XYZ file of C-alpha atoms in Angstrom:
338
model
C 19.944 175.951 -18.989
C 23.219 173.991 -17.929
C 21.894 173.380 -14.760
C 18.374 171.572 -16.261
C 20.417 169.337 -18.103
C 22.441 168.104 -15.470
C 19.283 167.604 -12.929
C 17.634 165.637 -16.516
C 20.416 163.410 -16.719
C 20.882 162.810 -12.607
C 16.797 161.752 -13.067
C 17.803 160.073 -16.026
C 20.386 157.802 -14.050
C 18.319 157.354 -11.111
C 15.307 156.053 -12.957
C 17.993 153.517 -15.042
C 19.350 152.375 -11.538
C 15.928 151.896 -9.777
C 14.968 150.030 -13.154
C 18.135 147.686 -12.244
C 17.258 147.955 -9.113
C 14.031 146.495 -9.960
C 15.036 143.985 -11.963
C 17.627 142.646 -9.702
C 14.839 142.049 -6.919
C 12.466 140.350 -9.182
C 15.371 137.952 -9.925
C 16.035 137.138 -6.365
C 12.243 136.387 -5.596
C 13.343 132.625 -7.271
C 16.463 132.649 -5.443
C 17.123 131.514 -1.783
C 17.520 134.042 0.681
C 20.964 134.892 1.786
C 21.248 136.015 5.783
C 23.707 138.764 6.078
C 25.374 138.968 9.323
C 28.195 141.486 10.828
C 27.079 144.661 8.834
C 29.330 147.958 9.617
C 27.085 150.375 11.386
C 26.283 153.399 8.632
C 26.293 150.740 5.767
C 24.163 152.147 3.224
C 21.855 148.809 2.772
C 18.505 149.896 1.298
C 19.117 152.757 -0.560
C 19.956 152.987 -4.459
C 23.782 152.899 -4.057
C 23.778 150.168 -1.582
C 21.407 148.234 -3.991
C 23.702 148.921 -7.184
C 27.128 147.637 -5.192
C 25.196 144.334 -3.914
C 24.417 143.755 -7.498
C 28.276 144.294 -8.364
C 29.751 142.292 -5.552
C 26.943 139.066 -6.278
C 28.314 139.410 -10.072
C 32.133 139.346 -8.830
C 31.325 136.364 -6.340
C 29.707 134.527 -9.149
C 32.481 135.102 -11.348
C 34.737 134.000 -8.866
C 33.290 130.607 -8.166
C 34.139 128.991 -11.362
C 37.947 129.991 -11.433
C 37.990 128.598 -7.781
C 36.686 125.452 -8.817
C 38.794 125.055 -11.654
C 41.812 125.385 -9.929
C 41.358 123.120 -6.961
C 39.682 120.591 -9.381
C 43.880 121.305 -11.296
C 45.161 120.686 -7.844
C 43.209 117.688 -7.090
C 44.073 116.158 -10.404
C 47.969 116.673 -9.642
C 47.630 115.123 -6.448
C 45.895 111.928 -7.560
C 49.031 111.604 -10.425
C 51.541 112.398 -7.508
C 49.758 109.740 -5.177
C 50.010 107.509 -8.225
C 53.518 107.415 -8.792
C 52.807 109.053 -12.624
C 54.935 112.253 -11.688
C 53.262 116.012 -12.087
C 54.873 119.181 -12.906
C 56.109 122.221 -10.770
C 53.652 124.408 -12.257
C 50.612 122.527 -11.851
C 50.555 123.546 -8.261
C 49.269 127.071 -8.225
C 47.700 128.656 -5.901
C 48.631 128.876 -2.084
C 47.409 125.981 -0.710
C 49.734 123.754 -3.963
C 51.584 122.000 -0.766
C 49.002 120.745 0.914
C 46.786 117.750 -0.263
C 43.543 117.536 -0.190
C 41.493 116.326 2.979
C 44.677 116.603 4.581
C 45.043 118.428 8.040
C 48.516 119.664 8.822
C 49.806 118.990 12.282
C 50.237 121.363 15.004
C 52.734 121.819 17.608
C 52.695 121.228 20.885
C 53.550 123.595 23.928
C 56.304 121.473 25.897
C 57.892 119.992 22.079
C 60.829 121.645 22.830
C 61.777 119.417 26.009
C 63.744 116.094 25.719
C 61.655 113.135 25.003
C 62.040 110.154 27.819
C 63.381 107.774 24.991
C 65.496 104.770 26.525
C 68.090 102.730 24.902
C 66.850 99.297 26.428
C 63.132 98.505 24.757
C 60.777 98.786 27.406
C 57.447 97.121 26.169
C 54.510 96.022 28.856
C 53.030 92.994 29.251
C 50.827 93.896 26.668
C 49.186 90.007 26.303
C 47.379 90.757 29.925
C 46.390 93.937 28.969
C 44.454 92.445 26.054
C 41.551 91.051 28.316
C 38.423 92.780 28.779
C 37.246 93.720 32.620
C 35.361 90.336 32.632
C 37.664 88.024 31.171
C 40.675 89.528 33.584
C 37.952 89.027 36.539
C 37.772 85.316 35.314
C 41.435 84.734 35.212
C 42.109 86.112 38.741
C 39.647 83.900 40.244
C 41.129 81.125 38.726
C 44.049 81.801 40.536
C 42.402 82.039 43.529
C 41.194 79.140 43.740
C 43.724 77.481 42.531
C 45.983 79.010 45.266
C 48.292 80.584 42.831
C 50.455 83.343 44.425
C 50.827 86.491 42.212
C 54.275 87.935 41.774
C 55.605 84.909 42.018
C 57.966 83.032 40.077
C 56.628 78.906 39.633
C 58.776 75.700 39.271
C 57.196 73.228 37.192
C 55.560 71.259 40.201
C 53.796 74.304 40.445
C 52.662 74.532 37.001
C 51.948 71.211 36.812
C 50.089 71.298 40.006
C 47.985 74.293 38.745
C 47.477 72.970 35.192
C 45.689 70.103 37.173
C 43.574 72.288 39.002
C 42.452 74.094 36.469
C 41.674 71.141 34.621
C 39.217 69.999 37.360
C 37.777 73.403 37.214
C 36.849 73.349 34.099
C 34.075 71.577 32.396
C 35.490 68.226 33.112
C 35.975 67.018 36.445
C 39.321 65.427 35.751
C 42.477 65.728 35.894
C 45.460 65.979 33.057
C 45.937 63.092 31.086
C 48.998 61.918 30.134
C 49.510 63.171 27.261
C 48.320 66.746 28.390
C 50.705 66.494 30.951
C 53.819 66.145 28.783
C 52.341 69.063 26.624
C 52.579 71.130 30.099
C 55.840 70.425 30.430
C 56.762 71.135 27.074
C 54.910 74.475 27.628
C 56.929 75.327 30.858
C 60.612 74.519 29.067
C 59.503 76.623 26.701
C 58.569 79.667 29.118
C 61.931 78.762 30.521
C 64.781 79.080 27.839
C 67.269 80.144 29.914
C 67.452 77.003 32.348
C 66.810 78.334 35.303
C 64.200 75.513 36.890
C 61.402 78.433 36.945
C 58.871 80.541 34.811
C 58.801 84.062 35.728
C 55.027 85.948 36.674
C 55.008 88.105 33.397
C 55.920 84.593 31.363
C 53.394 82.834 33.283
C 50.582 85.391 33.075
C 51.010 85.950 29.353
C 50.639 82.317 28.930
C 47.430 82.431 30.553
C 46.295 85.112 29.248
C 46.743 83.578 25.786
C 44.814 80.346 26.556
C 42.260 82.483 28.151
C 41.665 84.398 24.993
C 42.144 81.202 22.592
C 39.029 79.728 24.591
C 36.647 82.747 24.993
C 37.306 84.504 21.543
C 36.500 83.707 18.120
C 39.145 83.395 15.697
C 38.034 86.456 14.045
C 37.839 88.952 17.409
C 41.150 87.603 17.476
C 42.126 88.801 14.004
C 41.003 92.086 14.665
C 44.436 92.542 17.814
C 46.825 92.405 14.834
C 48.449 95.133 14.318
C 49.559 96.783 10.847
C 53.385 95.584 11.047
C 51.659 92.016 12.330
C 49.629 91.726 9.665
C 52.435 92.525 7.068
C 54.468 90.340 8.266
C 51.881 87.702 7.831
C 51.043 88.103 4.365
C 55.006 88.139 3.369
C 54.970 84.939 5.165
C 52.172 83.770 3.207
C 53.417 84.835 -0.105
C 56.968 83.310 0.516
C 55.784 79.487 1.344
C 52.959 79.339 -0.317
C 52.064 79.180 -3.979
C 49.706 81.624 -5.713
C 46.593 81.968 -3.182
C 47.188 78.777 -1.233
C 49.637 77.021 1.331
C 50.373 73.604 1.851
C 49.266 72.489 5.483
C 53.136 71.441 6.577
C 54.137 75.195 5.844
C 51.269 76.621 7.815
C 52.448 74.648 10.939
C 55.867 75.784 10.034
C 55.253 79.246 10.188
C 53.440 78.922 13.657
C 57.203 78.390 14.625
C 58.390 81.570 12.906
C 56.608 83.943 14.444
C 59.528 83.046 17.467
C 62.405 82.859 15.279
C 63.647 86.541 15.933
C 64.356 85.331 19.460
C 66.542 82.665 18.436
C 69.901 85.051 18.851
C 68.907 85.575 22.535
C 67.901 82.127 23.603
C 70.079 79.277 21.108
C 68.978 76.893 23.666
C 64.885 77.323 23.451
C 64.368 73.770 23.214
C 61.971 71.653 24.648
C 64.292 69.936 27.295
C 63.370 70.232 30.743
C 66.398 68.596 32.191
C 67.825 71.672 33.756
C 64.973 72.045 36.686
C 66.948 68.952 38.017
C 67.055 64.908 37.933
C 63.733 63.535 35.992
C 62.831 59.723 35.800
C 62.034 58.671 32.447
C 58.391 57.639 33.974
C 57.640 61.030 34.652
C 55.833 63.512 32.409
C 59.163 65.669 31.352
C 61.040 62.658 30.954
C 59.311 61.637 27.989
C 59.505 64.803 26.226
C 62.115 63.973 24.607
C 60.354 60.945 23.108
C 57.425 62.244 22.396
C 58.744 65.281 20.193
C 61.018 62.953 18.487
C 58.023 61.279 17.562
C 56.259 64.614 16.316
C 59.205 65.665 14.066
C 59.535 62.259 12.428
C 58.103 62.540 8.587
C 54.700 62.086 7.731
C 53.068 60.932 4.345
C 52.693 63.800 2.237
C 49.885 65.993 2.548
C 47.601 66.936 0.185
C 45.413 69.991 2.409
C 46.173 73.447 1.619
C 44.677 76.468 3.079
C 43.782 79.917 1.983
C 44.919 83.405 3.180
C 41.962 83.952 5.490
C 42.514 80.159 7.011
C 46.152 80.822 7.493
C 45.414 83.618 9.655
C 42.909 82.042 11.899
C 45.783 79.360 12.220
C 48.588 81.382 13.039
C 46.673 84.641 14.785
C 47.153 83.438 18.481
C 51.123 82.819 17.824
C 51.280 86.181 16.178
C 50.230 87.697 19.208
C 52.423 84.899 21.538
C 55.543 86.569 20.111
C 54.588 90.222 20.787
C 56.305 90.538 24.534
C 60.192 91.485 24.248
C 60.994 88.161 26.272
C 63.001 84.805 24.883
C 60.031 82.958 26.351
C 57.839 81.297 24.053
C 54.248 82.450 25.788
C 52.037 79.599 23.630
C 54.413 76.667 22.010
C 52.506 75.631 18.553
C 52.270 71.606 18.804
C 54.901 69.577 17.327
């Protein structure tokens, strides 16, 4: 009798499980199919026991999803408060990833990071102004040097520099040489490229100057703005806020700012003036002889200006001089007007 009752109970349990499996399968018909991969050999999938196990796994997975979402939401909210400076409590970061901000990929160590890095005491900055040129722009500059018979990697005297500027002007759109005012400006630029009064300018400084002129000629100012680094933008913003009033700055202060980018080199070259007397005796009628007079005229106080410029205009009028202040050199590779 006991054996019969146990068999009857077993049959009833099997029937109940069969009904539960049938109901579960009817519910799965309305849900997207889930592909199971990597099943171990000898699994009980397809049997009554396997179906019951699948039902239990599905329920456990559905029950764990809200808990994971709640934990992720709490961690994200805590990191947002920490980022905004509102503060968080230590117990708010529960879980295994409490020390990792959301959407953050931790760095990985390289195999050779235990070797001594090559960090020199002396600054070694490449001539990055010329590296800003594209292949087409560099080809144009090289062609100009060849036609003007400029020897690469050689220093240039004032006479060489002025001769090159005349030849480059004739090669351009105009078929005439530099005017007297342009020649005086070229002589002042030579003096700015030779602050140590050696009587010549080095090839890297000359190349940086010509690269800047080419960038200024071929590229729009918005294109040049994209070349600024984060530190250069921050320095420009600090200068604008210090010299301006609110959201604008006077035109006079904007011109003064063009000179301020080179102030970091005053300690290295205190005699960084526009005088070119170091190149030898120069007659008053020569282009360099009238530099002092023209500079005095430029520095004379003028009538008050009423023009103000905004932040975008300030950036556009200063970007080329910010780039010119990049090289680690006492030379001013593009002298601002005035």
